Tab-separated table of C-alpha atoms in Angstrom:
chain	number	residue	atom	x	y	z
A	1	UNK	CA	64.557	-81.884	-36.679
A	2	UNK	CA	64.860	-83.331	-33.059
A	3	UNK	CA	68.246	-84.805	-31.915
A	4	UNK	CA	68.350	-87.164	-29.130
A	5	UNK	CA	71.390	-88.411	-27.089
A	6	UNK	CA	71.657	-91.679	-25.175
A	7	UNK	CA	70.459	-91.531	-21.638
A	8	UNK	CA	73.483	-91.342	-19.277
A	9	UNK	CA	73.105	-92.499	-15.534
A	10	UNK	CA	72.779	-89.618	-13.327
A	11	UNK	CA	75.268	-91.164	-10.688
A	12	UNK	CA	78.398	-90.462	-13.217
A	13	UNK	CA	81.457	-89.411	-11.090
A	14	UNK	CA	83.002	-86.081	-11.563
A	15	UNK	CA	86.180	-87.734	-12.299
A	16	UNK	CA	84.624	-89.103	-15.439
A	17	UNK	CA	84.432	-85.873	-17.216
A	18	UNK	CA	87.208	-84.807	-19.561
A	19	UNK	CA	87.601	-81.201	-20.581
A	20	UNK	CA	89.442	-80.286	-23.778
A	21	UNK	CA	89.248	-77.511	-26.414
A	22	UNK	CA	86.909	-78.162	-29.112
A	23	UNK	CA	87.895	-79.312	-32.593
A	24	UNK	CA	86.262	-78.926	-35.915
A	25	UNK	CA	85.057	-82.695	-35.631
A	26	UNK	CA	83.035	-81.595	-32.538
A	27	UNK	CA	80.822	-79.165	-34.631
A	28	UNK	CA	77.835	-81.548	-35.242
A	29	UNK	CA	77.291	-82.236	-31.398
A	30	UNK	CA	77.918	-78.663	-30.727
A	31	UNK	CA	75.169	-77.764	-32.958
A	32	UNK	CA	72.979	-80.238	-31.205
A	33	UNK	CA	73.737	-78.358	-27.898
A	34	UNK	CA	73.168	-74.905	-29.365
A	35	UNK	CA	69.719	-76.175	-30.369
A	36	UNK	CA	68.959	-77.399	-26.886
A	37	UNK	CA	69.970	-74.029	-25.662
A	38	UNK	CA	67.777	-72.276	-28.045
A	39	UNK	CA	64.778	-74.383	-27.237
A	40	UNK	CA	65.207	-73.384	-23.682
A	41	UNK	CA	65.471	-69.588	-24.597
A	42	UNK	CA	62.740	-69.833	-27.073
A	43	UNK	CA	60.340	-71.658	-24.666
A	44	UNK	CA	61.068	-68.767	-22.077
A	45	UNK	CA	61.055	-65.870	-24.327
A	46	UNK	CA	59.472	-66.635	-27.816
A	47	UNK	CA	59.060	-62.872	-28.164
A	48	UNK	CA	63.006	-62.765	-28.308
A	49	UNK	CA	64.247	-66.057	-29.519
A	50	UNK	CA	63.263	-67.614	-32.820
A	51	UNK	CA	62.475	-71.411	-33.147
A	52	UNK	CA	64.551	-73.547	-34.930
A	53	UNK	CA	67.443	-71.043	-35.620
A	54	UNK	CA	71.269	-71.388	-35.376
A	55	UNK	CA	73.206	-69.178	-33.480
A	56	UNK	CA	76.322	-69.974	-35.493
A	57	UNK	CA	76.667	-71.618	-38.949
A	58	UNK	CA	79.529	-74.214	-39.418
A	59	UNK	CA	81.878	-71.618	-40.933
A	60	UNK	CA	81.321	-69.480	-38.044
A	61	UNK	CA	81.921	-72.295	-35.551
A	62	UNK	CA	85.235	-73.314	-37.343
A	63	UNK	CA	86.282	-69.568	-36.959
A	64	UNK	CA	85.566	-69.581	-33.353
A	65	UNK	CA	87.213	-72.836	-32.608
A	66	UNK	CA	90.488	-71.509	-34.329
A	67	UNK	CA	90.509	-68.158	-32.546
A	68	UNK	CA	92.528	-68.263	-29.446
A	69	UNK	CA	90.741	-65.236	-28.117
A	70	UNK	CA	87.304	-67.267	-28.080
A	71	UNK	CA	88.069	-70.440	-26.870
A	72	UNK	CA	85.468	-73.221	-26.698
A	73	UNK	CA	85.757	-75.925	-24.152
A	74	UNK	CA	83.837	-79.285	-24.494
A	75	UNK	CA	83.309	-81.985	-21.945
A	76	UNK	CA	83.547	-85.698	-22.756
A	77	UNK	CA	81.922	-88.391	-20.607
A	78	UNK	CA	82.038	-92.301	-21.141
A	79	UNK	CA	79.374	-92.911	-23.762
A	80	UNK	CA	78.726	-89.278	-24.783
A	81	UNK	CA	81.344	-87.312	-26.549
A	82	UNK	CA	80.772	-83.463	-26.228
A	83	UNK	CA	78.180	-83.865	-23.339
A	84	UNK	CA	78.426	-80.021	-22.765
A	85	UNK	CA	80.531	-76.979	-23.884
A	86	UNK	CA	81.529	-73.479	-22.673
A	87	UNK	CA	81.886	-70.896	-25.230
A	88	UNK	CA	84.313	-68.034	-23.773
A	89	UNK	CA	85.441	-64.779	-25.029
A	90	UNK	CA	88.484	-62.735	-23.484
A	91	UNK	CA	87.333	-59.080	-23.063
A	92	UNK	CA	89.254	-55.850	-22.466
A	93	UNK	CA	88.639	-52.193	-22.242
A	94	UNK	CA	91.975	-50.473	-23.054
A	95	UNK	CA	91.887	-46.647	-22.923
A	96	UNK	CA	88.140	-46.653	-21.595
A	97	UNK	CA	87.407	-43.288	-19.917
A	98	UNK	CA	85.713	-45.104	-17.079
A	99	UNK	CA	86.519	-48.727	-17.062
A	100	UNK	CA	89.705	-50.078	-15.733
A	101	UNK	CA	91.962	-52.106	-17.978
A	102	UNK	CA	91.333	-55.497	-16.630
A	103	UNK	CA	91.043	-58.857	-18.723
A	104	UNK	CA	87.518	-60.539	-18.217
A	105	UNK	CA	86.837	-64.169	-19.436
A	106	UNK	CA	83.163	-63.861	-20.549
A	107	UNK	CA	81.177	-67.109	-20.621
A	108	UNK	CA	79.227	-66.309	-23.923
A	109	UNK	CA	77.430	-69.789	-23.594
A	110	UNK	CA	77.615	-73.016	-21.220
A	111	UNK	CA	75.427	-75.841	-21.977
A	112	UNK	CA	75.168	-79.685	-20.760
A	113	UNK	CA	73.273	-81.945	-22.916
A	114	UNK	CA	69.895	-82.832	-21.735
A	115	UNK	CA	70.787	-86.528	-21.391
A	116	UNK	CA	73.830	-85.864	-19.139
A	117	UNK	CA	72.465	-83.317	-16.714
A	118	UNK	CA	73.169	-84.408	-13.208
A	119	UNK	CA	76.475	-86.003	-14.126
A	120	UNK	CA	78.690	-82.926	-12.917
A	121	UNK	CA	79.455	-81.997	-16.438
A	122	UNK	CA	78.666	-78.336	-15.795
A	123	UNK	CA	80.596	-78.095	-12.665
A	124	UNK	CA	83.505	-79.631	-14.171
A	125	UNK	CA	83.379	-77.124	-17.291
A	126	UNK	CA	82.726	-74.137	-15.054
A	127	UNK	CA	85.707	-75.307	-12.686
A	128	UNK	CA	87.907	-75.563	-15.789
A	129	UNK	CA	86.664	-72.188	-17.113
A	130	UNK	CA	87.865	-70.655	-13.730
A	131	UNK	CA	91.272	-72.350	-13.874
A	132	UNK	CA	91.691	-71.318	-17.371
A	133	UNK	CA	90.966	-67.655	-16.704
A	134	UNK	CA	93.317	-67.583	-13.596
A	135	UNK	CA	95.956	-69.194	-15.745
A	136	UNK	CA	95.264	-66.528	-18.380
A	137	UNK	CA	95.660	-63.802	-15.830
A	138	UNK	CA	91.949	-62.739	-16.074
A	139	UNK	CA	90.494	-60.654	-13.125
A	140	UNK	CA	87.053	-61.945	-13.299
A	141	UNK	CA	84.691	-64.497	-15.092
A	142	UNK	CA	81.470	-63.164	-16.149
A	143	UNK	CA	78.293	-64.272	-17.889
A	144	UNK	CA	74.784	-63.402	-18.449
A	145	UNK	CA	71.766	-65.514	-17.702
A	146	UNK	CA	68.227	-65.080	-18.715
A	147	UNK	CA	65.687	-64.770	-16.018
A	148	UNK	CA	63.414	-67.207	-17.780
A	149	UNK	CA	65.939	-70.022	-17.128
A	150	UNK	CA	65.764	-70.412	-13.229
A	151	UNK	CA	67.785	-73.822	-13.361
A	152	UNK	CA	70.625	-71.937	-14.882
A	153	UNK	CA	70.639	-69.178	-12.288
A	154	UNK	CA	70.517	-71.568	-9.471
A	155	UNK	CA	73.378	-73.726	-11.004
A	156	UNK	CA	75.517	-70.373	-11.228
A	157	UNK	CA	74.617	-69.364	-7.692
A	158	UNK	CA	75.655	-72.768	-6.510
A	159	UNK	CA	78.829	-72.420	-8.349
A	160	UNK	CA	79.465	-69.151	-6.333
A	161	UNK	CA	78.601	-66.562	-8.763
A	162	UNK	CA	76.748	-63.414	-7.669
A	163	UNK	CA	75.115	-60.637	-9.824
A	164	UNK	CA	77.163	-57.715	-10.694
A	165	UNK	CA	74.552	-55.937	-12.853
A	166	UNK	CA	71.156	-56.336	-13.812
A	167	UNK	CA	69.476	-55.934	-16.937
A	168	UNK	CA	65.781	-54.569	-17.022
A	169	UNK	CA	63.230	-54.020	-19.549
A	170	UNK	CA	59.544	-52.716	-20.093
A	171	UNK	CA	57.608	-54.551	-22.740
A	172	UNK	CA	55.495	-52.228	-24.864
């Protein structure tokens, strides 16, 4: 099933973006955006990502929304509630033999609705995540980006992120 959102003018001002914690009532829009992310990943790596699958069912989303260790932030813009989201996870490695005991805020998923790209939703979400991580006493913010998604890589580099490790593979 294809979901489409209304077209939003690409000249919307950054101040028109409101960031807040996700609520259960946001689940239908979050599902749409999760589908858009899956479509990008499936198009880039159909050998790894299933078409028309769901990353989370609604019960899993409700549990994540209620979990303070896994905050989800959503971005609202005029005419399009939940124009984007950022799924985050606090990570620590206490008592690890080689890793220091720092707190990291890992961005598990960040998405901007196709209809809202170019409206500063992604940068507003990312800046909010950075501020939240600072306020929460985190040492760093990390994320993974698939090499088959060069637009995402360019966005994150524009936001100041730099690679700190690289995953590699050999297809057999």
